[in-house]
Coordinates of C-alpha atoms and ligand atoms in Angstrom, one line a residue:
M19 CA -79.5 115.7 -72.6
P20 CA -76.7 113.7 -74.2
H21 CA -73.2 114.3 -72.8
A22 CA -69.6 114.1 -73.9
G23 CA -69.6 110.4 -72.8
D24 CA -72.2 109.8 -75.5
L25 CA -70.2 111.6 -78.0
L26 CA -67.1 109.6 -77.2
A27 CA -68.9 106.3 -77.3
E28 CA -70.5 107.2 -80.6
L29 CA -67.2 108.1 -82.1
L30 CA -65.8 104.7 -81.0
V31 CA -68.7 102.9 -82.6
R32 CA -68.3 104.9 -85.8
H33 CA -64.6 103.9 -85.9
G34 CA -65.6 100.2 -85.7
T35 CA -64.8 99.6 -82.0
E36 CA -67.0 97.0 -80.6
V37 CA -65.5 96.5 -77.1
V38 CA -63.7 98.5 -74.4
F39 CA -61.8 96.9 -71.5
G40 CA -61.5 98.8 -68.3
Q41 CA -62.4 99.6 -64.7
P42 CA -64.6 102.7 -63.9
G43 CA -64.0 105.7 -61.7
G44 CA -66.2 108.7 -61.0
Q45 CA -64.3 110.6 -63.6
T46 CA -65.1 108.2 -66.4
A47 CA -68.7 107.2 -65.5
A48 CA -70.1 109.3 -68.4
L49 CA -68.2 107.0 -70.9
Y50 CA -69.9 104.0 -69.3
D51 CA -73.3 105.7 -69.7
G52 CA -72.5 106.3 -73.3
I53 CA -71.4 102.7 -73.9
H54 CA -74.4 101.3 -72.0
R55 CA -76.8 103.2 -74.3
R56 CA -75.1 101.9 -77.4
T57 CA -74.9 98.3 -76.3
P58 CA -74.7 95.9 -78.3
R59 CA -73.1 98.1 -81.0
I60 CA -70.4 98.5 -78.4
R61 CA -69.9 96.8 -75.0
H62 CA -67.8 97.2 -72.0
V63 CA -65.8 94.4 -70.3
L64 CA -65.0 95.0 -66.6
V65 CA -61.6 93.7 -65.6
R66 CA -60.2 93.4 -62.0
D67 CA -57.1 95.4 -62.6
E68 CA -56.3 98.2 -65.1
R69 CA -53.1 96.3 -66.1
S70 CA -55.4 93.6 -67.4
A71 CA -57.4 96.2 -69.4
G72 CA -54.2 97.1 -71.2
Y73 CA -53.2 93.5 -71.9
A74 CA -56.7 92.6 -73.0
A75 CA -56.8 95.5 -75.4
D76 CA -53.3 94.5 -76.7
A77 CA -54.4 90.9 -77.4
Y78 CA -57.6 92.1 -79.1
A79 CA -55.7 94.4 -81.3
R80 CA -53.1 91.7 -82.3
L81 CA -55.9 89.4 -83.3
T82 CA -58.1 91.8 -85.1
G83 CA -55.8 94.5 -86.5
R84 CA -58.2 97.1 -85.0
P85 CA -57.1 99.3 -82.2
G86 CA -57.7 97.8 -78.8
L87 CA -59.6 100.1 -76.5
C88 CA -59.1 100.4 -72.7
D89 CA -60.2 102.9 -70.1
V90 CA -58.9 103.8 -66.7
T91 CA -59.7 106.4 -64.1
V92 CA -57.3 109.1 -63.0
G93 CA -54.2 108.4 -60.9
P94 CA -54.0 104.8 -59.7
G95 CA -55.9 103.5 -62.8
T96 CA -53.3 105.2 -65.0
T97 CA -50.3 103.9 -63.2
K98 CA -51.6 100.4 -63.4
L99 CA -52.2 100.7 -67.1
A100 CA -48.5 101.4 -67.7
D101 CA -47.6 97.7 -68.0
G102 CA -50.1 97.2 -70.9
L103 CA -49.1 100.3 -72.8
A104 CA -45.4 99.5 -72.5
E105 CA -46.0 96.0 -73.9
S106 CA -48.0 97.4 -76.8
Y107 CA -45.6 100.2 -77.6
N108 CA -42.6 97.9 -77.8
A109 CA -44.5 95.3 -79.8
S110 CA -46.0 97.9 -82.2
V111 CA -49.6 97.1 -81.3
P112 CA -52.4 99.7 -81.9
V113 CA -54.1 100.5 -78.6
I114 CA -56.1 103.6 -77.6
A115 CA -56.3 104.4 -73.9
L116 CA -59.1 106.6 -72.6
V117 CA -57.8 108.1 -69.4
G118 CA -59.8 110.0 -66.8
E119 CA -58.5 113.2 -65.4
L120 CA -59.3 115.7 -62.6
P121 CA -61.6 118.5 -63.7
R122 CA -59.8 121.3 -65.4
D123 CA -60.2 123.8 -62.6
W124 CA -58.6 121.4 -60.2
E125 CA -55.3 121.6 -62.0
V126 CA -54.1 124.1 -59.4
L127 CA -54.9 121.6 -56.6
R128 CA -52.9 118.9 -58.3
H129 CA -49.9 121.2 -58.5
K130 CA -50.3 122.0 -54.9
G131 CA -50.5 118.3 -54.2
V132 CA -54.0 118.2 -52.8
G133 CA -56.0 117.3 -55.8
S134 CA -57.0 113.7 -54.8
Q135 CA -55.4 111.1 -57.1
G136 CA -53.8 113.7 -59.3
L137 CA -50.5 113.2 -60.9
D138 CA -48.8 114.4 -64.1
Q139 CA -50.5 111.8 -66.3
V140 CA -49.5 113.4 -69.6
R141 CA -45.9 113.1 -68.7
L142 CA -46.2 109.5 -67.5
L143 CA -48.2 108.5 -70.5
S144 CA -46.0 110.2 -73.0
A145 CA -43.2 107.7 -72.2
L146 CA -45.6 104.8 -72.9
T147 CA -47.3 105.9 -76.0
K148 CA -46.6 107.2 -79.5
Q149 CA -48.8 110.2 -78.8
T150 CA -50.7 111.4 -75.7
F151 CA -53.4 114.0 -76.2
A152 CA -54.8 116.1 -73.3
V153 CA -58.4 117.0 -74.3
P154 CA -58.9 120.7 -73.5
S155 CA -62.7 120.9 -74.2
L156 CA -65.8 119.1 -75.5
E157 CA -65.3 120.9 -78.8
A158 CA -61.8 119.4 -79.1
L159 CA -62.9 115.9 -78.3
P160 CA -64.1 114.7 -81.8
G161 CA -60.9 115.9 -83.5
L162 CA -58.7 114.3 -80.9
V163 CA -60.5 111.0 -81.0
R164 CA -60.1 110.9 -84.8
S165 CA -56.4 111.8 -84.2
A166 CA -56.1 108.9 -81.7
Y167 CA -57.2 106.4 -84.4
R168 CA -55.0 108.0 -87.0
W169 CA -51.9 107.9 -84.8
A170 CA -52.6 104.4 -83.6
T171 CA -53.0 102.8 -87.1
S172 CA -50.9 104.9 -89.5
G173 CA -47.1 104.4 -89.8
R174 CA -45.8 102.1 -87.2
P175 CA -48.8 100.9 -85.1
A176 CA -48.6 102.0 -81.5
P177 CA -50.6 102.9 -78.4
V178 CA -52.1 106.4 -78.1
A179 CA -53.7 108.0 -74.9
L180 CA -56.5 110.5 -74.6
V181 CA -56.6 112.2 -71.3
I182 CA -60.1 113.6 -70.7
P183 CA -60.8 115.9 -67.7
H184 CA -63.9 115.0 -65.6
D185 CA -65.8 118.1 -66.4
V186 CA -65.2 117.7 -70.1
L187 CA -66.5 114.2 -70.1
D188 CA -69.6 115.2 -68.0
A189 CA -70.4 118.2 -70.2
D190 CA -73.6 118.4 -72.1
W191 CA -73.4 117.6 -75.8
D192 CA -76.0 118.9 -78.2
G193 CA -76.0 115.7 -80.2
A194 CA -74.8 117.3 -83.5
E195 CA -74.4 114.6 -86.0
E196 CA -71.3 116.1 -87.6
D197 CA -69.4 115.8 -84.3
A198 CA -69.5 112.1 -84.4
A199 CA -68.1 111.7 -87.9
A200 CA -65.3 109.1 -88.3
D201 CA -62.6 108.5 -90.8
E202 CA -63.0 104.8 -91.4
R203 CA -59.5 104.7 -93.1
Y204 CA -58.0 104.6 -89.6
A205 CA -60.3 101.9 -88.2
S206 CA -57.6 99.2 -88.5
A207 CA -53.8 98.9 -89.0
P208 CA -52.0 99.4 -91.2
A209 CA -54.0 102.4 -92.5
F210 CA -51.7 102.6 -95.4
R211 CA -49.4 100.2 -97.2
P212 CA -46.4 102.1 -98.5
V213 CA -44.4 100.3 -101.2
P214 CA -40.6 100.3 -101.2
S215 CA -38.9 101.9 -104.2
G216 CA -38.6 99.9 -107.5
A217 CA -34.8 100.1 -107.3
D218 CA -34.7 98.7 -103.8
I219 CA -37.2 95.9 -104.7
E220 CA -35.1 95.0 -107.7
A221 CA -31.9 95.0 -105.6
A222 CA -33.6 92.7 -103.1
A223 CA -34.9 90.4 -105.8
E224 CA -31.3 90.1 -107.2
L225 CA -30.1 89.0 -103.8
L226 CA -32.9 86.4 -103.5
R227 CA -32.1 85.1 -107.0
R228 CA -28.4 84.6 -106.2
A229 CA -28.7 83.2 -102.7
E230 CA -27.9 79.5 -102.3
R231 CA -29.2 79.3 -98.7
P232 CA -31.9 82.0 -98.3
A233 CA -33.7 82.4 -95.0
I234 CA -36.5 84.7 -94.1
V235 CA -36.8 85.8 -90.5
A236 CA -40.5 86.7 -90.1
G237 CA -41.5 89.0 -87.2
G238 CA -44.8 90.3 -85.8
G239 CA -45.0 92.7 -88.8
V240 CA -45.9 89.8 -91.1
H241 CA -49.1 89.2 -88.9
G242 CA -49.7 93.0 -88.6
S243 CA -49.6 93.3 -92.4
G244 CA -51.5 90.1 -93.1
A245 CA -48.7 88.9 -95.4
W246 CA -49.0 85.2 -94.8
A247 CA -49.9 84.1 -98.4
E248 CA -47.3 86.4 -99.9
L249 CA -44.6 85.1 -97.6
E250 CA -45.4 81.5 -98.3
A251 CA -45.5 82.1 -102.1
L252 CA -42.1 83.8 -102.1
A253 CA -40.5 81.2 -99.8
T254 CA -41.9 78.3 -101.9
R255 CA -40.7 79.8 -105.1
I256 CA -37.0 80.0 -104.0
D257 CA -36.9 77.2 -101.3
A258 CA -36.3 79.8 -98.6
L259 CA -36.2 78.6 -94.9
V260 CA -38.7 80.6 -92.8
V261 CA -37.8 81.1 -89.2
T262 CA -39.7 83.6 -87.0
S263 CA -39.5 85.7 -83.9
F264 CA -41.9 84.7 -81.1
S265 CA -44.2 87.5 -82.3
G266 CA -44.0 86.1 -85.8
K267 CA -44.8 82.5 -84.9
G268 CA -47.4 81.3 -87.4
S269 CA -46.2 83.5 -90.2
I270 CA -46.0 80.2 -92.0
A271 CA -47.5 76.9 -90.9
E272 CA -44.8 75.2 -88.9
T273 CA -45.7 71.9 -90.5
S274 CA -44.3 73.3 -93.8
P275 CA -41.0 71.6 -94.8
L276 CA -39.6 75.2 -95.1
A277 CA -40.5 76.2 -91.5
G278 CA -37.6 76.2 -89.0
G279 CA -39.6 77.5 -86.1
V280 CA -38.8 80.3 -83.6
V281 CA -35.3 81.6 -83.6
N282 CA -34.4 82.7 -80.1
P283 CA -32.1 81.6 -77.3
L284 CA -35.2 79.7 -76.0
G285 CA -36.6 78.9 -79.4
R286 CA -36.0 75.9 -81.6
E287 CA -32.5 74.4 -82.0
E288 CA -33.0 73.9 -85.7
A289 CA -34.0 77.6 -86.2
V290 CA -30.8 78.7 -84.5
E291 CA -28.6 76.2 -86.4
L292 CA -30.1 76.9 -89.8
A293 CA -30.4 80.7 -89.5
G294 CA -26.7 80.7 -88.8
R295 CA -25.9 78.7 -91.9
A296 CA -28.0 80.9 -94.3
D297 CA -26.0 83.0 -96.8
L298 CA -28.8 85.5 -97.0
L299 CA -31.0 86.6 -94.1
F300 CA -34.2 88.5 -95.1
W301 CA -35.5 90.2 -92.0
C302 CA -39.2 90.8 -92.6
G303 CA -41.3 92.9 -90.3
C304 CA -39.0 92.0 -87.4
K305 CA -37.2 94.6 -85.2
V306 CA -34.0 92.4 -84.9
G307 CA -34.1 92.8 -81.1
Q308 CA -31.8 91.1 -78.6
N309 CA -33.5 87.8 -78.7
T310 CA -34.2 87.2 -82.4
S311 CA -30.7 88.3 -83.2
L312 CA -29.4 85.7 -80.6
N313 CA -27.8 88.4 -78.5
W314 CA -26.7 90.4 -81.6
T315 CA -24.8 87.5 -83.2
L316 CA -27.3 87.3 -86.1
P317 CA -26.8 88.4 -88.8
G318 CA -23.2 87.3 -88.8
P319 CA -20.7 89.6 -90.6
E320 CA -20.5 87.2 -93.6
Q321 CA -24.2 87.0 -94.1
A322 CA -25.9 89.2 -96.8
T323 CA -29.1 90.8 -95.5
I324 CA -32.4 92.3 -96.7
Q325 CA -34.3 94.2 -94.0
L326 CA -37.9 95.1 -94.6
D327 CA -39.8 97.3 -92.2
L328 CA -42.8 99.6 -92.2
D329 CA -40.9 101.9 -89.9
A330 CA -37.9 103.2 -91.9
T331 CA -36.1 104.2 -88.7
E332 CA -35.7 100.5 -87.9
L333 CA -33.5 99.9 -91.0
G334 CA -29.8 99.8 -90.2
R335 CA -30.2 100.1 -86.4
T336 CA -27.8 97.3 -85.4
F337 CA -26.2 96.5 -88.8
R338 CA -26.3 98.0 -92.2
P339 CA -28.4 95.8 -94.4
T340 CA -27.2 94.9 -97.9
V341 CA -30.6 96.0 -99.1
A342 CA -33.1 98.1 -97.1
L343 CA -36.8 98.1 -97.9
A344 CA -39.0 100.7 -96.3
G345 CA -42.6 99.6 -96.6
D346 CA -45.4 97.2 -96.0
A347 CA -44.6 93.5 -95.8
R348 CA -47.6 92.3 -97.9
A349 CA -47.0 94.8 -100.7
A350 CA -43.2 94.2 -100.8
L351 CA -43.4 90.4 -100.6
A352 CA -46.0 90.4 -103.4
S353 CA -43.7 92.5 -105.7
L354 CA -40.7 90.3 -104.9
R355 CA -42.6 87.2 -105.7
E356 CA -43.4 88.6 -109.2
L357 CA -39.7 89.5 -109.8
V358 CA -38.0 86.3 -108.6
E359 CA -37.9 83.3 -110.8
E360 CA -38.8 79.9 -109.4
R361 CA -35.6 78.0 -108.6
R362 CA -35.1 74.7 -106.6
R363 CA -32.3 74.5 -104.0
P364 CA -32.1 70.8 -103.3
G365 CA -28.9 71.0 -101.1
W366 CA -30.4 73.6 -98.8
L367 CA -33.7 71.7 -98.6
E368 CA -31.9 68.6 -97.6
E369 CA -30.0 70.6 -94.9
I370 CA -33.3 72.0 -93.6
E371 CA -35.0 68.6 -93.6
R372 CA -32.1 67.0 -91.7
A373 CA -31.9 69.7 -89.0
R374 CA -35.7 69.6 -88.6
G375 CA -35.8 65.9 -88.3
E376 CA -32.9 65.6 -85.8
A377 CA -34.3 68.4 -83.6
R378 CA -37.8 66.8 -83.7
D379 CA -36.4 63.5 -82.6
R380 CA -34.7 65.1 -79.6
R381 CA -37.9 66.9 -78.7
D382 CA -40.0 63.8 -79.1
A383 CA -37.7 61.9 -76.8
E384 CA -38.0 64.6 -74.1
A385 CA -41.8 64.7 -74.5
A386 CA -42.0 61.0 -73.9
S387 CA -40.6 61.4 -70.4
D388 CA -42.5 59.6 -67.6
A389 CA -40.7 61.4 -64.9
A390 CA -42.4 63.1 -61.9
P391 CA -42.5 66.0 -61.3
L392 CA -43.4 66.3 -65.0
Q393 CA -41.2 67.6 -67.8
P394 CA -42.8 70.7 -69.4
A395 CA -42.0 69.1 -72.8
R396 CA -44.4 66.3 -72.0
V397 CA -47.1 68.7 -70.8
L398 CA -46.9 70.8 -73.9
A399 CA -46.9 67.7 -76.2
E400 CA -50.1 66.5 -74.4
L401 CA -51.6 69.9 -74.7
G402 CA -50.9 70.1 -78.4
R403 CA -52.8 66.8 -79.0
R404 CA -55.9 68.5 -77.6
L405 CA -55.8 71.7 -79.6
S406 CA -58.2 72.3 -82.4
P407 CA -57.8 74.5 -85.5
G408 CA -58.9 78.0 -84.6
D409 CA -57.8 77.8 -80.9
V410 CA -55.8 80.8 -79.7
V411 CA -52.8 80.1 -77.5
V412 CA -51.5 82.9 -75.2
S413 CA -48.1 82.6 -73.5
D414 CA -47.0 84.3 -70.3
A415 CA -43.5 85.6 -70.1
S416 CA -40.7 83.4 -68.7
F417 CA -40.0 79.8 -69.8
S418 CA -43.6 79.2 -71.0
A419 CA -42.8 81.1 -74.2
G420 CA -39.9 78.7 -74.9
W421 CA -41.9 75.6 -74.1
L422 CA -44.7 76.8 -76.4
A423 CA -42.3 77.7 -79.2
G424 CA -40.5 74.4 -79.1
W425 CA -43.2 71.9 -78.4
L426 CA -46.3 73.3 -80.2
D427 CA -46.4 73.7 -84.0
A428 CA -48.4 76.6 -85.4
P429 CA -50.7 74.4 -87.4
A430 CA -51.6 77.0 -90.1
A431 CA -50.4 80.4 -91.2
G432 CA -52.1 83.1 -89.2
R433 CA -51.9 84.6 -85.8
S434 CA -53.0 82.0 -83.3
F435 CA -50.1 82.4 -80.8
L436 CA -49.7 85.5 -78.6
F437 CA -46.5 86.3 -76.7
A438 CA -45.7 89.2 -74.5
R439 CA -42.5 90.0 -76.2
G440 CA -42.8 93.8 -76.1
Q441 CA -41.8 93.9 -72.5
G442 CA -41.8 90.3 -71.3
G443 CA -43.9 91.2 -68.3
L444 CA -45.1 88.3 -66.1
G445 CA -48.9 88.1 -65.8
Y446 CA -49.8 88.7 -69.4
A447 CA -51.5 85.5 -70.4
V448 CA -54.7 85.3 -68.3
P449 CA -55.7 89.0 -68.9
A450 CA -54.8 88.8 -72.5
A451 CA -57.1 85.8 -72.9
I452 CA -60.0 88.1 -72.1
G453 CA -59.1 90.3 -75.1
A454 CA -58.4 87.2 -77.3
A455 CA -61.8 85.8 -76.4
A456 CA -63.5 89.1 -77.4
A457 CA -61.6 89.1 -80.7
R458 CA -62.4 85.4 -81.6
P459 CA -65.8 84.8 -80.0
G460 CA -66.2 81.3 -81.2
S461 CA -62.7 80.1 -80.3
R462 CA -61.2 78.4 -77.3
V463 CA -58.4 80.3 -75.7
V464 CA -55.6 78.4 -74.0
T465 CA -53.1 80.2 -71.7
V466 CA -49.8 78.8 -70.6
S467 CA -48.0 80.4 -67.6
G468 CA -45.5 79.6 -64.9
D469 CA -46.7 79.7 -61.3
G470 CA -44.9 83.1 -60.8
G471 CA -46.6 84.7 -63.8
F472 CA -49.9 83.1 -63.0
S473 CA -49.9 84.5 -59.5
Y474 CA -49.9 88.1 -60.9
A475 CA -53.2 87.4 -62.7
V476 CA -55.2 84.9 -60.5
G477 CA -57.9 87.6 -59.8
E478 CA -58.7 87.8 -63.5
L479 CA -60.0 84.2 -63.4
A480 CA -63.1 85.8 -61.8
T481 CA -63.5 87.8 -65.0
H482 CA -63.1 84.6 -67.1
A483 CA -65.9 83.0 -65.0
Q484 CA -68.2 86.1 -65.0
L485 CA -67.9 86.3 -68.8
G486 CA -68.3 82.5 -69.2
L487 CA -65.1 82.4 -71.3
R488 CA -64.1 79.1 -73.0
T489 CA -60.5 79.2 -71.6
V490 CA -58.1 76.5 -70.5
N491 CA -55.4 78.0 -68.3
L492 CA -52.4 75.8 -67.9
V493 CA -50.0 76.5 -65.0
L494 CA -46.5 75.0 -65.3
N495 CA -46.0 74.9 -61.6
N496 CA -42.4 74.4 -60.5
G497 CA -42.9 76.1 -57.1
S498 CA -40.5 78.8 -58.0
L499 CA -39.4 81.7 -60.2
G500 CA -37.6 79.0 -62.2
W501 CA -35.7 81.3 -64.6
L502 CA -34.2 83.2 -61.7
K503 CA -33.6 80.1 -59.7
I504 CA -31.5 78.7 -62.5
W505 CA -29.8 82.1 -63.1
E506 CA -28.8 82.4 -59.5
R507 CA -27.5 78.9 -59.4
L508 CA -25.4 79.2 -62.5
F509 CA -24.1 82.7 -62.2
F510 CA -24.1 83.3 -58.4
D511 CA -22.5 80.2 -57.2
G512 CA -25.5 78.2 -56.3
L513 CA -27.4 81.1 -54.7
R514 CA -31.1 80.5 -53.9
Q515 CA -32.4 83.9 -52.7
S516 CA -36.1 84.8 -53.0
V517 CA -36.8 82.4 -55.9
D518 CA -39.0 79.9 -54.1
L519 CA -42.8 80.5 -54.2
E520 CA -43.7 77.8 -51.6
T521 CA -42.4 76.2 -48.4
E522 CA -42.8 72.6 -47.3
A523 CA -45.8 73.7 -45.2
V524 CA -47.4 76.2 -47.7
V525 CA -47.9 75.2 -51.3
P526 CA -50.3 77.5 -53.3
G527 CA -52.9 75.4 -55.0
F528 CA -54.1 76.9 -58.2
A529 CA -56.9 74.4 -58.8
A530 CA -58.5 75.3 -55.5
A531 CA -58.0 79.0 -56.2
A532 CA -59.7 78.5 -59.6
S533 CA -62.7 76.9 -58.2
G534 CA -63.0 79.6 -55.5
L535 CA -63.2 82.1 -58.3
G536 CA -65.9 80.3 -60.3
C537 CA -63.7 78.3 -62.7
A538 CA -63.2 74.5 -62.9
G539 CA -59.9 73.5 -61.3
F540 CA -57.8 70.4 -62.0
A541 CA -54.4 69.3 -60.9
A542 CA -51.8 66.8 -62.0
A543 CA -48.7 65.8 -60.1
Q544 CA -48.0 62.5 -61.8
P545 CA -47.7 61.7 -65.5
D546 CA -50.7 59.4 -65.5
E547 CA -52.9 62.2 -64.0
L548 CA -52.0 64.7 -66.8
G549 CA -54.2 63.4 -69.7
G550 CA -57.3 63.1 -67.5
A551 CA -56.8 66.6 -66.1
L552 CA -56.4 68.1 -69.5
D553 CA -59.3 66.2 -70.9
A554 CA -61.5 67.4 -68.1
A555 CA -60.4 71.0 -68.7
F556 CA -61.0 70.8 -72.4
A557 CA -64.4 69.4 -71.8
S558 CA -65.4 72.2 -69.4
E559 CA -68.1 74.6 -70.6
G560 CA -66.6 77.6 -68.9
P561 CA -63.0 78.5 -67.9
A562 CA -60.8 75.9 -66.4
V563 CA -57.4 75.8 -64.8
V564 CA -54.9 72.9 -64.9
D565 CA -52.2 73.1 -62.3
V566 CA -49.3 70.8 -63.3
R567 CA -46.4 70.0 -61.0
C568 CA -43.3 70.4 -63.1
D569 CA -39.5 69.8 -62.8
P570 CA -38.0 72.9 -61.2
W571 CA -34.8 72.5 -63.2
A572 CA -36.3 72.1 -66.6
T573 CA -35.6 75.0 -68.9
P574 CA -36.0 75.6 -72.7
V575 CA -33.1 78.1 -72.7
H576 CA -30.4 76.3 -74.7
G577 CA -27.5 77.9 -72.9
Y578 CA -28.9 77.0 -69.5
R579 CA -29.5 73.4 -70.5
R580 CA -25.9 73.1 -71.5
R581 CA -24.6 74.7 -68.4
L582 CA -26.9 72.7 -66.1
A583 CA -25.7 69.5 -67.8
E584 CA -22.1 70.5 -67.2
G585 CA -22.9 71.3 -63.6
G586 CA -20.5 74.2 -63.5
V587 CA -20.4 77.7 -62.0
Y588 CA -20.1 80.5 -64.4
A589 CA -18.9 84.1 -64.5
R590 CA -21.7 86.7 -64.3
P591 CA -22.9 87.2 -67.9
G592 CA -22.9 91.0 -67.8
T593 CA -23.9 92.7 -71.0
V594 CA -23.0 91.6 -74.5
Y595 CA -24.2 94.3 -76.7
G596 CA -21.3 96.7 -76.3
S597 CA -18.8 94.1 -77.5
R598 CA -20.7 93.5 -80.8
P599 CA -19.7 96.1 -83.4
W600 CA -22.3 97.6 -85.8
H601 CA -21.3 96.2 -89.2
R602 CA -22.1 96.4 -92.9
S603 CA -23.7 93.3 -94.3
P604 CA -21.8 92.1 -97.4
D605 CA -23.1 91.5 -100.9
L606 CA -23.4 87.9 -102.1
P607 CA -20.5 86.7 -104.1
G608 CA -20.8 86.4 -107.9
Ligands
TPP25 C1 -43.2 91.8 -64.2 C2 -41.9 91.0 -64.2 N1 -41.2 90.9 -63.1 C3 -40.0 90.2 -63.1 C4 -39.6 89.6 -64.3 C5 -38.3 88.8 -64.3 N2 -38.5 87.4 -64.4 C6 -38.4 86.8 -65.6 S1 -38.7 85.2 -65.6 C7 -39.1 85.2 -63.9 C8 -39.6 84.0 -63.2 C9 -41.0 83.7 -63.5 O1 -41.5 82.6 -62.8 P1 -42.6 81.7 -63.4 O2 -43.7 82.5 -64.0 O3 -43.0 80.7 -62.3 O4 -41.9 80.9 -64.6 P2 -40.7 79.9 -64.5 O5 -39.5 80.7 -64.7 O6 -40.7 79.2 -63.2 O7 -41.0 79.0 -65.7 C10 -38.9 86.5 -63.4 C11 -39.2 86.9 -62.0 C12 -40.4 89.8 -65.4 N3 -40.1 89.2 -66.6 N4 -41.6 90.4 -65.3
MG26 MG1 -42.3 78.9 -61.9

């Protein structure tokens, strides 16, 4: 007799889901049975930690636009999933979590504190999702699965959780065809593409016509909307600079003369410089968070702004845009392109070209370093030479994001870089690579992590090996929590408390760990060892790890570089937001 696990798996298949990432428990075994019977229409990927299931689902969703599916068992499975859901929620990524629960008649035991593994999962998950549904019965299951896809993909994409009691998932299902019906409209995000009002579009077009130094700040929403061609067409028509958030990297090919790179305190210098000089900043599918706004200093009070977001509640959050556009990026950019006449801005183009050239020269000089331990700039430049079109690059949190943003160009428009910018949690890259590989089966996936971040996720190398993934996992190993080491030194008078990850006697070796877990492992301590280690890793059939010994004081954060060069001791930074007033962006003159 088929059971609710069959019904659930069938509903997933009918919604276009082809893979689910997770770790089983007794409460969810029926789902595994349902998936097993439908393989290869749908398959299950076993990860070593539920945190990884969330990150893998997140990466899969970012690369495909379809909801990423993950499953966990009741209690400890759910608490470990929190990291992934938080990342997806804050980065607006559609994910659906299937969560095991105690049987319904054990509820009373949970409340008494004796129902094994029970906790208030709905309350916990509600803080981490746009919507959490407790499934009360088998009869309610189909409607709530359809609702999960609907909530995940319509409006602002986000994670959704379905909490399914053990007895509901084990219950017999009569196999009625109509139960498994799906609404394919919600199989990928965005389910709908709302168009901003004609008057708002015209007002935005007028600003774009008049701007002398227009700049577009492209966020993850450009990728989510698939608005690459429309963005480039508009930018090219008016000679607009295009800078991006980390999540928006690749909104435009960074080889384009209009591309300024990632604007962020650890992004590209020219992006920061040029964005500050624009007379019009057009924020496009970007939530204008702390980092992309350079600690809320962008937009400046004298800069006119257009803000475009699918989620209207984002508009005007930290400043009042001159023009606000509520709608889909692709639709809005296409309309603007139609309305705005072609106009060259030679002075602005020259400024862009000069800033790009000067910053590139400085980066090239740093990348040419022969120092040992190695400069991460050199490592990234060497990595870049080995990447092929179609490769996916996944960054861990910490400095790796800045090294990637600065020293690797997005070679073409499209999403080929993934950053954990929702939460910035360490340990994202290696698990996310599992989801990236599922989303892009033919592609090589490259991860870049620090040794601290990599340590969170070492166990997942066994998953890479078991699946035979074509991954190259680069560890920028500075023997420490480098970010915090620098922070303590600068802001706490040279402090060095709990930031070192090794002693003279004990130095973790990630190449050896990799080979112990079924991957190829390579190490480079000297500049002349680096090329060979990378070549060997790229030539590997299966997953490889390259452990590179790096300068512990190297940092991509502009402010730290300056302070380290000055060698001073600084006041504790405290918070900056409270001191920045909410302001109204002006109109352009004339
Ligand atoms: C889960 C988590 N814990 C703590 C932090 C705070 N944090 C930010 S950067 C960092 C250091 C990370 O070290 P590593 O991965 O080796 O990178 P490095 O700074 O050395 O380049 C820490 C602890 C975080 N971002 N995420
Ligand atoms: Mg480190």
